[in-house]
Coordinates of C-alpha atoms and ligand atoms in Angstrom, one line a residue:
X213 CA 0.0 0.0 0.0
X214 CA 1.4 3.5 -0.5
X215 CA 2.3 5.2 2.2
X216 CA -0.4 8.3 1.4
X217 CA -2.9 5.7 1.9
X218 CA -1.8 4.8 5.4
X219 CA -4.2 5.9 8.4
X220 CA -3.1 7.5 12.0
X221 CA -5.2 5.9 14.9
X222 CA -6.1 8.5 18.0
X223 CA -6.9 6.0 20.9
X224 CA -9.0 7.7 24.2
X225 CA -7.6 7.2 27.1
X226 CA -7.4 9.8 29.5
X227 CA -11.1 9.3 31.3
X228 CA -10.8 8.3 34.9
X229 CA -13.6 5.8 34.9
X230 CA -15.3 7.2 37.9
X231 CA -18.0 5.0 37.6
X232 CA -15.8 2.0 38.0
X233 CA -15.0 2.8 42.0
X234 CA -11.1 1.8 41.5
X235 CA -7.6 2.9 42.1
X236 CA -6.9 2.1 38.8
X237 CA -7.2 4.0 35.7
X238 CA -10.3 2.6 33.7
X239 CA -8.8 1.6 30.9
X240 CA -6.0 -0.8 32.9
X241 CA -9.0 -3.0 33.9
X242 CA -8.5 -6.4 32.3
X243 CA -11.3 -8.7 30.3
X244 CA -9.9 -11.7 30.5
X245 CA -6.4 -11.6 31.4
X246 CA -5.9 -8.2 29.1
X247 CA -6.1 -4.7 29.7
X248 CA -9.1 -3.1 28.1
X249 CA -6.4 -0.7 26.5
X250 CA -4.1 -3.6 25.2
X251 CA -7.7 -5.0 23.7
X252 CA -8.5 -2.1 21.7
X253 CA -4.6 -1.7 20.4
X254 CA -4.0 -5.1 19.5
X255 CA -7.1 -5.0 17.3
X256 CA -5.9 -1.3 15.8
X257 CA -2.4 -2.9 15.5
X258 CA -3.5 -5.9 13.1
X259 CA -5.1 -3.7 10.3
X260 CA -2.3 -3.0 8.5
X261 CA -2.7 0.4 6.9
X262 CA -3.0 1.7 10.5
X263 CA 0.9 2.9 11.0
X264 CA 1.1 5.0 13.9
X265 CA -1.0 5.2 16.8
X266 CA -1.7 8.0 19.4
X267 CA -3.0 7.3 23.0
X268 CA -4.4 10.1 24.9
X269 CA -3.7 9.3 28.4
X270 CA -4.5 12.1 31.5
X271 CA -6.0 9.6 34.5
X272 CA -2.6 8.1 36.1
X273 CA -0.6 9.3 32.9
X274 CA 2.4 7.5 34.0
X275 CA 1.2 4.5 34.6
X276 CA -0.8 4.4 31.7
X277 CA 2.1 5.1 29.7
X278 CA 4.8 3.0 31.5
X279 CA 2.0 0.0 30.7
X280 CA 2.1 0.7 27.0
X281 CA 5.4 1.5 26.7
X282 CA 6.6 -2.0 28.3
X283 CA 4.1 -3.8 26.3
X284 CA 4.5 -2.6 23.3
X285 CA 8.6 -1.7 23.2
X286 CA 9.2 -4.8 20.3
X287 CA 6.2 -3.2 18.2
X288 CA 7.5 -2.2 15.3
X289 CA 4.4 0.2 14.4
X290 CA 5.1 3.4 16.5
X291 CA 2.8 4.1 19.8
X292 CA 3.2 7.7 21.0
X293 CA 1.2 8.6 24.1
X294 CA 0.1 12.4 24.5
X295 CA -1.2 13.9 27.5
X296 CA -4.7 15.3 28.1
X297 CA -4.5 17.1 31.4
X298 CA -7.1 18.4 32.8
X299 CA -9.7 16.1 30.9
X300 CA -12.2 18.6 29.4
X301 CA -14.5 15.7 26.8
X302 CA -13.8 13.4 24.1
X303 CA -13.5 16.3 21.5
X304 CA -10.8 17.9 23.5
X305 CA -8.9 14.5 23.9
X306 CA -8.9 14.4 19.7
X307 CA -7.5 17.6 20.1
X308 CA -4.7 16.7 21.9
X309 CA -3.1 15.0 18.6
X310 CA -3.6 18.2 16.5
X311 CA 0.1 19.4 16.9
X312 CA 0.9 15.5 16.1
X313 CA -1.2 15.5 12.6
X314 CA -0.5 18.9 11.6
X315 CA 0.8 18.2 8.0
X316 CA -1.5 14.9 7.8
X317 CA -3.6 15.0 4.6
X318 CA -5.1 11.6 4.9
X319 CA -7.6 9.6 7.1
X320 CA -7.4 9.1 11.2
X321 CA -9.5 6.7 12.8
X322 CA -10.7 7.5 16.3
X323 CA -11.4 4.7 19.1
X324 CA -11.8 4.6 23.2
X325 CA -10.0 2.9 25.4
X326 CA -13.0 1.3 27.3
X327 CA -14.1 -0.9 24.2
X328 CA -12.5 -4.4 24.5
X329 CA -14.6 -6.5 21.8
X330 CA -14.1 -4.4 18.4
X331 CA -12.1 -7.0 16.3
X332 CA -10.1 -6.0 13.4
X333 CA -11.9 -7.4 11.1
X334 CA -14.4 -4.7 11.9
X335 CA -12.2 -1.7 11.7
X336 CA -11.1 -3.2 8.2
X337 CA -14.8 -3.5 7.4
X338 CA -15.2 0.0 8.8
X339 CA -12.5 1.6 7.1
X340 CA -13.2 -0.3 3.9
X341 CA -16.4 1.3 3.9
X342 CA -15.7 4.8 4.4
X343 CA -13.3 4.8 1.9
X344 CA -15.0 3.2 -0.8
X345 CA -17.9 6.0 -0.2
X346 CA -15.5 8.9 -0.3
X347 CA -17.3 10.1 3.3
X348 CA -15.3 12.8 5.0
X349 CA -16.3 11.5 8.4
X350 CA -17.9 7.8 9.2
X351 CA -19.2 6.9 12.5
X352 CA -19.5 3.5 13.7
X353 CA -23.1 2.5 15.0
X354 CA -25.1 -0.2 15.8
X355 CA -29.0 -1.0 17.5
X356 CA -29.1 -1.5 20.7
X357 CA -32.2 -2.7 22.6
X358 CA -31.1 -1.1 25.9
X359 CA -29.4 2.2 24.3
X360 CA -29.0 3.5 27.4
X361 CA -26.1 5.8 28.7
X362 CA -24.7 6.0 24.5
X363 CA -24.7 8.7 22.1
X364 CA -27.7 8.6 19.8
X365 CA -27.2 8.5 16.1
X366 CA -30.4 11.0 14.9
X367 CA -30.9 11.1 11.1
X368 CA -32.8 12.8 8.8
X369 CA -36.3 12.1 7.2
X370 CA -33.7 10.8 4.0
X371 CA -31.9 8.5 6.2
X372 CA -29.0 10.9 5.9
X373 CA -27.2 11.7 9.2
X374 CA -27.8 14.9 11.1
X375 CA -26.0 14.6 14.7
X376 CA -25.1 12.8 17.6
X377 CA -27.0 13.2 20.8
X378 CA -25.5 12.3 24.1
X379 CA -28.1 10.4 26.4
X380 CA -28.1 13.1 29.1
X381 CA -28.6 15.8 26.4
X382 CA -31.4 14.1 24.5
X383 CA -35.3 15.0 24.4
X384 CA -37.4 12.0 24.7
X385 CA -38.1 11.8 21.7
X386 CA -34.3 11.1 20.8
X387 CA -34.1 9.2 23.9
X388 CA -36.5 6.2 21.8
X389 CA -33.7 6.5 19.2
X390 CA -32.1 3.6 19.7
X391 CA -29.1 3.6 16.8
X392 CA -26.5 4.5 19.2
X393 CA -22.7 5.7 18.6
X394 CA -19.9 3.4 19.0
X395 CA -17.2 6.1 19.8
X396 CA -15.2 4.9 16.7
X397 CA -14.6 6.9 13.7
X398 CA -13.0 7.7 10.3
X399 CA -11.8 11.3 9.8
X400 CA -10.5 12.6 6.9
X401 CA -8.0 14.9 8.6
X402 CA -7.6 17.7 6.7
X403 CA -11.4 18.0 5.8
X404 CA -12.6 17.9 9.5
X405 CA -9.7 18.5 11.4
X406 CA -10.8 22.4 11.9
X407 CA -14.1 21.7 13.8
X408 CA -12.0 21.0 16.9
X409 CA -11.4 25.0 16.9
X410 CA -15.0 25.5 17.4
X411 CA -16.2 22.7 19.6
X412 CA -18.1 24.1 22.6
X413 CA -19.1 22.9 25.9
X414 CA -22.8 24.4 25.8
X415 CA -23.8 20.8 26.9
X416 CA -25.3 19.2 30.1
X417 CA -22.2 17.9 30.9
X418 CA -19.9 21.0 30.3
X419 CA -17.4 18.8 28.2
X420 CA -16.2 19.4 24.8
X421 CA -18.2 16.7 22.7
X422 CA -16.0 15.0 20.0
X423 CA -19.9 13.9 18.9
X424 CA -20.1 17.1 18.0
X425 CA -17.7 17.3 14.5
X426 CA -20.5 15.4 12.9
X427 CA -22.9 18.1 13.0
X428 CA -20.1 20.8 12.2
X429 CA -19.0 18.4 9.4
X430 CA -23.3 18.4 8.1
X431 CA -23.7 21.6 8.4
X432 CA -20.3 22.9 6.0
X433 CA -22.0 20.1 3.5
X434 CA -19.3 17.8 4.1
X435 CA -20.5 14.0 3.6
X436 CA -21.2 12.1 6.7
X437 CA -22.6 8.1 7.0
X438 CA -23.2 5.9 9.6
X439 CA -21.2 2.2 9.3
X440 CA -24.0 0.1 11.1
X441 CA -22.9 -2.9 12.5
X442 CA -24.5 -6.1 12.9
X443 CA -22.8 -8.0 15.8
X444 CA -24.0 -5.5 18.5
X445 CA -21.8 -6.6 21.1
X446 CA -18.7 -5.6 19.4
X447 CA -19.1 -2.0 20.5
X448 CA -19.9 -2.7 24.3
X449 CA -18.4 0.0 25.7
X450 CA -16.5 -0.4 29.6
X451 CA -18.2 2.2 32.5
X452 CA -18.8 -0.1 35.6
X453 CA -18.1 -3.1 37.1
X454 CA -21.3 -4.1 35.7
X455 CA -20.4 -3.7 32.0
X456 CA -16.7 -5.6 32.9
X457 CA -18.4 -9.1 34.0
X458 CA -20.9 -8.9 31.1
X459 CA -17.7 -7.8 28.6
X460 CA -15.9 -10.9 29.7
X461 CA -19.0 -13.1 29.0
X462 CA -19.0 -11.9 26.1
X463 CA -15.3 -12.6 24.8
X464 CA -15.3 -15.8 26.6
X465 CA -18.7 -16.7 24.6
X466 CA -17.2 -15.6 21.5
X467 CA -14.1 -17.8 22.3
X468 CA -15.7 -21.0 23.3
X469 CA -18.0 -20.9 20.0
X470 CA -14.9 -20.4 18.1
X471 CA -13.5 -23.2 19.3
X472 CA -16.3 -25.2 19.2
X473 CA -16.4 -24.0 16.0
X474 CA -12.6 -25.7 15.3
X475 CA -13.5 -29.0 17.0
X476 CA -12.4 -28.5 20.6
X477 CA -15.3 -30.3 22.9
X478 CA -16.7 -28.4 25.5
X479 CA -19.0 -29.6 28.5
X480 CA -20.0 -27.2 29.8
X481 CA -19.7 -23.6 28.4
X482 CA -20.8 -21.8 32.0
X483 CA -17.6 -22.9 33.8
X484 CA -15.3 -22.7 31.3
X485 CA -13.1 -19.7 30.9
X486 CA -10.5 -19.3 27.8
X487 CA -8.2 -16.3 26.7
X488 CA -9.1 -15.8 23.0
X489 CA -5.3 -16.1 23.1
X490 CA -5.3 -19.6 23.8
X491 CA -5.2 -22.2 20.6
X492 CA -6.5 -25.4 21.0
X493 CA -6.6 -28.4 18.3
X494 CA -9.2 -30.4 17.3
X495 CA -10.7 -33.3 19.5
X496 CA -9.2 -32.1 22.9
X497 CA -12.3 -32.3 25.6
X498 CA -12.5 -29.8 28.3
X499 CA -14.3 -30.7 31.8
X500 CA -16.3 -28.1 33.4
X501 CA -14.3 -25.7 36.1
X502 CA -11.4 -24.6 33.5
X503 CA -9.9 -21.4 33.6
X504 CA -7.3 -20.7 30.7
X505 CA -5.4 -17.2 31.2
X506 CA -2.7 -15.9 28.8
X507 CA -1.2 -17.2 25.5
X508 CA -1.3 -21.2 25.0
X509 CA -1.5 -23.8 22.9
X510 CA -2.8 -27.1 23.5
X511 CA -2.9 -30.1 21.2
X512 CA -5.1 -32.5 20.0
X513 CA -6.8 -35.1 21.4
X514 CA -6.0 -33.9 25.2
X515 CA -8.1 -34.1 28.2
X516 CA -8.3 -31.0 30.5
X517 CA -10.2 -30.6 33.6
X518 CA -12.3 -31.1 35.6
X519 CA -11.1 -28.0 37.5
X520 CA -8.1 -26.8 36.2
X521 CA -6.1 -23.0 36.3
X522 CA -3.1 -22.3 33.3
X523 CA -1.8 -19.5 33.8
X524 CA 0.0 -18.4 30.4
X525 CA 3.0 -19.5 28.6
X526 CA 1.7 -23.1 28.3
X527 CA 2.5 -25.5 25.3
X528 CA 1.4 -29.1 24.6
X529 CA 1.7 -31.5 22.3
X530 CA -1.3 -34.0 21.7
X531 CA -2.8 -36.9 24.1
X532 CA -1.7 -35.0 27.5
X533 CA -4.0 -35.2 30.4
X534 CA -4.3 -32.3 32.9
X535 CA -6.7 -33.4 35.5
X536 CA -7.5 -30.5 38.7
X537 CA -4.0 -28.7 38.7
X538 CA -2.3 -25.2 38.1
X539 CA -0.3 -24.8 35.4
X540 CA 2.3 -22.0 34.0
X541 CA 5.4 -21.7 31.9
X542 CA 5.8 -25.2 30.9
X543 CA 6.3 -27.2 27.7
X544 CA 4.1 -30.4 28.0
X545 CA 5.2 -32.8 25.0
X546 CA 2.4 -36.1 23.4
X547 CA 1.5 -38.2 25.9
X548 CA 2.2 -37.0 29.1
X549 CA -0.5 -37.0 32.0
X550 CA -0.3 -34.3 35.0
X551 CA -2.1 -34.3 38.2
X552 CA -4.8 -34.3 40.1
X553 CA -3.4 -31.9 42.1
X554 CA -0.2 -30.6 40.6
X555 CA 1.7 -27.3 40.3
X556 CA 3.6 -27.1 37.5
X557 CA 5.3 -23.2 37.3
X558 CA 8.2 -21.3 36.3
X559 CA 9.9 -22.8 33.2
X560 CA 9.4 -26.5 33.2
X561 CA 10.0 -29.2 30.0
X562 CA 8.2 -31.8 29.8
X563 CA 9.0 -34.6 27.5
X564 CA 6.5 -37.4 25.9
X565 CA 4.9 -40.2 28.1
X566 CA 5.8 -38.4 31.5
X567 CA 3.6 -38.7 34.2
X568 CA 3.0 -36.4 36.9
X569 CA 1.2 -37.3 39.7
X570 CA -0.7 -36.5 42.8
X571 CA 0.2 -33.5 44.7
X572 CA 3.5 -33.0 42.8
X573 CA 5.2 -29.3 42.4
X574 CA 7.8 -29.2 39.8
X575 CA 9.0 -26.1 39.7
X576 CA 12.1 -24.6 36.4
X577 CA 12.8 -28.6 36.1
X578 CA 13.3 -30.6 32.8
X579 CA 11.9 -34.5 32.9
X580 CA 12.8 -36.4 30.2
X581 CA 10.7 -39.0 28.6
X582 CA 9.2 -42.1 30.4
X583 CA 9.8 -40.5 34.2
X584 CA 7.3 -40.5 36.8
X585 CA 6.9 -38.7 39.8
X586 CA 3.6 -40.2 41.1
X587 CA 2.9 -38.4 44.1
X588 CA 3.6 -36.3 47.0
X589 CA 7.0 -35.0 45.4
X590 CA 8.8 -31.4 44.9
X591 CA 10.5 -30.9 42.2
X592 CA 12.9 -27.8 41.6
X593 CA 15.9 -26.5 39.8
X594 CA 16.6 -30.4 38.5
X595 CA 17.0 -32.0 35.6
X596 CA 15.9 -35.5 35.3
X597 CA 16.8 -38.3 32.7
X598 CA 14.8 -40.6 31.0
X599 CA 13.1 -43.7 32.7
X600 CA 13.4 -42.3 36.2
X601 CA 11.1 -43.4 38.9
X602 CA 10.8 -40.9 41.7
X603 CA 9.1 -42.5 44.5
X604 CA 6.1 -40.9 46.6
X605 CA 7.3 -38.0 49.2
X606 CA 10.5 -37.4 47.5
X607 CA 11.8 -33.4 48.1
X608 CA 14.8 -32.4 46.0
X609 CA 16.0 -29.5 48.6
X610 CA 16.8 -27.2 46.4
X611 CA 17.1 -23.7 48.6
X612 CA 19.6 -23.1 51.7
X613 CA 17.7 -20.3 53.4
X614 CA 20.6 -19.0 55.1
X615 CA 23.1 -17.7 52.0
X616 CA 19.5 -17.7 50.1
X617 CA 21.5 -19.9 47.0
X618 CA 19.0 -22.0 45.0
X619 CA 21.3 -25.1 43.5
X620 CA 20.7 -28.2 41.1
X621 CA 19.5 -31.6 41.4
X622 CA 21.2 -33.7 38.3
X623 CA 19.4 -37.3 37.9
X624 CA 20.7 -39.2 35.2
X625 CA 18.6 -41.8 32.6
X626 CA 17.2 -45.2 34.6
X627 CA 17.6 -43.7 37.9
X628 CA 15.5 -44.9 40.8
X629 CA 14.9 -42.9 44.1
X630 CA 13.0 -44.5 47.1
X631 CA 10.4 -43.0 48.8
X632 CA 10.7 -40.6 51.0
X633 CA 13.8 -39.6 50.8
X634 CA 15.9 -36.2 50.5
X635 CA 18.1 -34.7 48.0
X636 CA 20.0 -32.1 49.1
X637 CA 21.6 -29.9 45.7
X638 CA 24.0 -29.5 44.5
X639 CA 24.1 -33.0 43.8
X640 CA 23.7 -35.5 40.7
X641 CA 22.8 -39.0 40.5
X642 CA 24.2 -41.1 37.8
X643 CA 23.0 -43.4 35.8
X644 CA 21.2 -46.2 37.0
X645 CA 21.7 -45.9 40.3
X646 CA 19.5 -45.9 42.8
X647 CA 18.6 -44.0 46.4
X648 CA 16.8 -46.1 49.2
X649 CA 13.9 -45.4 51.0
X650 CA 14.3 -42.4 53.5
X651 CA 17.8 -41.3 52.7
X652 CA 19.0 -38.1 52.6
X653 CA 22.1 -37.8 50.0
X654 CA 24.2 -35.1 50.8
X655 CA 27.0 -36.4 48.4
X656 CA 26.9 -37.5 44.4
X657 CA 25.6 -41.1 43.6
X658 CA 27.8 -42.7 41.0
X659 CA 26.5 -45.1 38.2
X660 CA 25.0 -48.2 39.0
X661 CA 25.6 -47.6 42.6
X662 CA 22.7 -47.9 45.4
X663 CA 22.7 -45.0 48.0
X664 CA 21.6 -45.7 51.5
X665 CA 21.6 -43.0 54.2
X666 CA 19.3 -43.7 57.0
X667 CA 19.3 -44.9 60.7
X668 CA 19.9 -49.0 60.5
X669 CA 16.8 -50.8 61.6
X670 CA 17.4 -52.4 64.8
X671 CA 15.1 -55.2 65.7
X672 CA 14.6 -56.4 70.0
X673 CA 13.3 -59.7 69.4
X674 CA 10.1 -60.4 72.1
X675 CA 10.5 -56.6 73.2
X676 CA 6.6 -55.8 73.6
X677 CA 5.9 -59.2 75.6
X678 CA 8.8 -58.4 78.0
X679 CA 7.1 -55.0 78.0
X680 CA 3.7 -56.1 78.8
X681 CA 4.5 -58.1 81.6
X682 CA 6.9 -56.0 83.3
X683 CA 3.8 -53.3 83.3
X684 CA 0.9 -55.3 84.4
Ligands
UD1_87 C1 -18.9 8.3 24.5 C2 -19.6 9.1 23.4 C3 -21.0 8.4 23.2 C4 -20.8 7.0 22.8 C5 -19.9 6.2 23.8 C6 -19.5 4.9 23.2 C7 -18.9 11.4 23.6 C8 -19.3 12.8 24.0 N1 -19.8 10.4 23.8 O1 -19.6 8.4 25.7 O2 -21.7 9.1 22.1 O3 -22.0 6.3 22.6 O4 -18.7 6.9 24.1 O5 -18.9 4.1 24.2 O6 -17.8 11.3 23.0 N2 -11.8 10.3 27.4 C9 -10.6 11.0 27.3 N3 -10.6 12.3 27.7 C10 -11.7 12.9 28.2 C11 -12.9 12.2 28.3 C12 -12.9 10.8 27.9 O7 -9.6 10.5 26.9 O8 -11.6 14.1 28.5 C13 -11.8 8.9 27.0 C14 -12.2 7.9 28.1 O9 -11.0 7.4 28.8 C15 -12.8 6.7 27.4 C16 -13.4 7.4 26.1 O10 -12.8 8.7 26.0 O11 -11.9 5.7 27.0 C17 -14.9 7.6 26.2 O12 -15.2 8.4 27.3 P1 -16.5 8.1 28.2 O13 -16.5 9.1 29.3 O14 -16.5 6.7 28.6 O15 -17.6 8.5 27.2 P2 -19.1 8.0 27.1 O16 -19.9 8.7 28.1 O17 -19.2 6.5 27.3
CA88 CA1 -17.7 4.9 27.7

C-alpha cells in the first residue's frame, strides 16, 4: 500500500472511569487476562494500513504510559502517548493530537480505550467502507435494545445523518432512538480537522463533545454516513463493574463458539473460561471448572479438567491429560499425564509419556521421557533423565535459606529414588543408580551404585511381651 494511503489511529484514554469505583485508571481494567487498552490496540495494530498510533492518556498518565510503553517496546508500528491534562470531553482529547497531525492529509481513525470486543476485522470492514464511499467522516453505530447511557445516532427524514446526541442531552423523543454511537470513527483529517477549533461545551455535561464534529461536518455540507454494525456486542463500551463481568462473558462466549467452532469439545460452556489467546486443536475435551489465562497452545486429542487453572506460557503436544491442577510456563510434549493436584510453574520441560502425579510441584525442572513422579513430590531446579522413577514423598531441597542460594539436582537416565527420601543440591545421581527409601544424600551417587543414608533398623526380638509383663 502507498504510504499516502496509510491511516493515524487516536486512541482515548485519558477518562478516569469514575463509575468503575477503583484505584486504577479505567482503561488498565482487564477482560480476560488483558487490559481493556491492550484490547483495543492489538485490534488497531492488526489492520495494516493503520501505521502510527496516538493514546491520549491524563488519569494516572504515568502508569498508563509505563503500561504501553513495556508492552509494546518490540512493536514495530510506533505508539506515542500524548497527554490530556485536565480532561475537558472526548473532543478535547482528539485535540490533543492536533500538533501530532499537523501536515497529515489523509484519514485518522478514532477509538476509546474502554471498548474491549471491536475485532479488526471490523475496523477493516469499517474503514473499507468509508473509503469506498469517499465520506469525510464515518461513524460506527449499531442497535441496541437497551441504548441507554450511548450517544444517539439522529438522522434525517432521507436517512441521511444529522448529529449525535448524548443520552443526558437528548429529548425524549431522541431518547426512543435507539441507533447508538460506537465512539469509533474515520476522519478525513484535513477536511474535518478544523471543527476541533470550534467545539463548545454548551452541553449538560460542560465537556467538549467530539460527537459534536459530525454536525459541524453536516452543516459545512461535508458527507457524513453511519457504518451500522451487525454484531451489536462488538461495541460494548466499559463504565462499571457491571459492564466488565458482562464484557468478559461476552469474549469468553465468543471464544468458546470459536473453538467449538474448530473442533475443541466443550461440557459445559458456563464454567469454562478461555483467553481468545489460547489455541487449541481439534478433539481435545474440556471438563467443566477450567480457567485458561494468557497465551497457549494445547494439542489434539488432550483431556483437561475437571477444575483446572493455566496461567499463560503453556504449550502441549497431543494426548496429555491435565486433571485439577495449576499450570504456567511449561512445555508439555504427546503423551504425558499431570495431576490431580499438581503445580507445575516457572519454566518446566516436559518430555512425551511423563507422568505427573498426585500433589506433585515441579517447579524450572526438565523431565525427560518415560519419568514418573507419582505423588507427593517437589520438584525444583533439577534435571531428570529418562526412565526415572521418583518414588512418593520425594523433596529435592533445592534452597539453603541461610546464604539464600538456590542449586541443582542432576538425575541421570534409569535412575531410581525410594520414597521418601531427600536430595540435598547440589548433587547429581548417575545413571542407573538408585537412592533407598528415606535417605537423605548429601553427596553425588555414581552409576549403577545404590545410595543408603538412614538410621539401621534395629530389631529387639520379644520386646513388647517383656514390655507387657513387666507393666501389668
Ligand atoms: C462516548 C460518546 C458516546 C458513545 C460512547 C460509546 C462522547 C461525548 N460520547 O460516551 O456518544 O455512545 O462513548 O462508548 O464522545 N476520554 C478522554 N478524555 C476525556 C474524556 C474521555 O480520553 O476528557 C476517553 C475515556 O478514557 C474513554 C473514552 O474517551 O476511553 C470515552 O469516554 P467516556 O466518558 O466513557 O464516554 P461515554 O460517556 O461512554
Ligand atoms: Ca464509555
Amino acid at each position: 500500500m502507498n504510504s499516502s494511503n496509510n491511516i493515524k489511529a487516536i486512541i482515548l484514554a485519558a477518562g478516569k472511569g469514575t463509575r468503575m469505583k477503583s484505584s486504577l485508571p479505567k482503561v488498565m481494567h482487564k477482560v480476560l487476562g488483558k487490559t481493556l487498552l491492550e484490547r483495543v490496540i492489538n485490534s488497531t495494530l492488526e489492520v495494516s494500513s493503520i501505521d502510527e498510533i496516538f493514546t491520549i492518556v491524563g488519569h494516572q498518565s504515568e502508569k498508563v504510559t509505563d503500561f504501553i510503553n513495556s508492552t509494546y517496546k518490540e512493536n514495530c508500528k510506533s505508539i506515542v502517548s500524548i497527554k490530556q491534562e485536565p480532561q475537558l470531553g472526548t473532543g478535547d482529547a482528539v485535540f490533543k493530537a492536533y500538533d501530532s497531525l499537523k501536515s497529515f492529509k489523509g484519514t485518522v481513525i478514532v477509538l476509546c480505550g474502554d471498548t474491549p470486543l471491536l475485532t479488526s476485522e471490523t475496523l477493516q470492514d469499517f474503514i473499507d467502507f468509508h473509503r469506498q464511499n469517499n465520506a469525510a467522516l464515518t461513524v460506527l453505530s449499531t442497535i441496541f435494545d437497551d441504548p441507554e447511557n450511548y450517544g444517539r445516532i439522529i438522522r434525517n427524514s432521507d436517512n441521511s445523518v444529522k448529529k449525535i446526541v448524548e443520552e443526558k442531552d437528548a429529548n425524549p423523543k431522541e431518547k426512543q432512538v435507539k441507533e447508538v454511537n460506537a465512539g469509533v470513527y474515520c476522519i478525513e483529517w484535513k477536511h474535518v480537522s478544523p471543527a476541533f477549533f470550534e467545539l463548545t461545551t454548551n452541553n449538560k455535561q460542560g465537556e467538549y463533545y467530539l460527537t459534536d464534529i459530525v454536525d459541524w461536518s453536516v452543516k459545512k455540507n461535508l458527507k457524513v454516513q453511519a457504518y451500522t454494525l451487525e454484531d451489536n456486542d462488538e461495541i460494548f463500551g466499559i463504565n462499571s463493574r457491571f459492564d466488565l463481568a458482562s464484557a468478559n462473558y461476552l469474549l469468553n462466549i465468543r471464544t468458546l463458539d470459536n473453538l467449538m467452532e474448530n473442533g475443541v469439545t466443550i461440557m459445559d460452556p458456563d464454567s469454562t473460561w478461555i483467553s481468545p489467546e489460547t489455541q487449541i486443536e481439534q478433539d481435545t475435551v474440556i471438563y467443566p471448572g477450567c480457567v485458561l489465562e494468557g497465551e497457549n497452545i494445547f494439542g489434539k486429542d488432550c483431556v483437561l479438567g475437571p477444575d483446572l487453572f493455566i496461567g499463560g506460557n503453556v504449550k502441549t503436544g497431543n494426548n496429555v491429560k491435565i486433571f485439577q491442577s495449576r499450570v504456567s510456563n511449561a512445555i508439555i510434549l504427546n503423551n504425558c499425564s499431570i495431576g490431580p493436584f499438581a503445580h507445575i510453574r516457572d519454566n518446566v520441560e516436559i518430555s512425551s509419556d511423563v507422568r505427573i502425579g498426585n500433589f506433585v510441584e515441579v517447579k524450572k525442572s526438565t523431565i525427560d521421557e518415560f519419568t514418573n513422579v507419582s505423588h507427593l513430590s517437589y520438584v525444583g531446579d533439577s534435571s531428570l533423565g529418562k526412565n526415572v522413577n521418583i518414588g512418593a514423598g520425594t523433596i529435592t531441597a533445592n534452597y539453603n535459606p541461610l546464604t539464600k542460594v538456590k542449586s541443582k539436582t542432576d538425575i541421570e537416565d534409569d535412575v531410581k529414588i525410594g520414597s521418601n527420601s531427600v536430595l540435598v543440591a547440589p548433587i547429581k545421581i548417575s545413571k542407573n543408580a538408585n537412592v533407598a527409601a528415606g535417605s537423605v544424600i548429601t553427596k553425588d551417587v555414581p552409576e549403577n551404585s545404590l545410595a543408603i543414608a538412614r538410621g539401621k533398623q534395629t530389631v529387639i526380638e520379644d520386646w513388647v511381651t517383656k514390655k507387657t509383663k513387666k507393666d501389668s
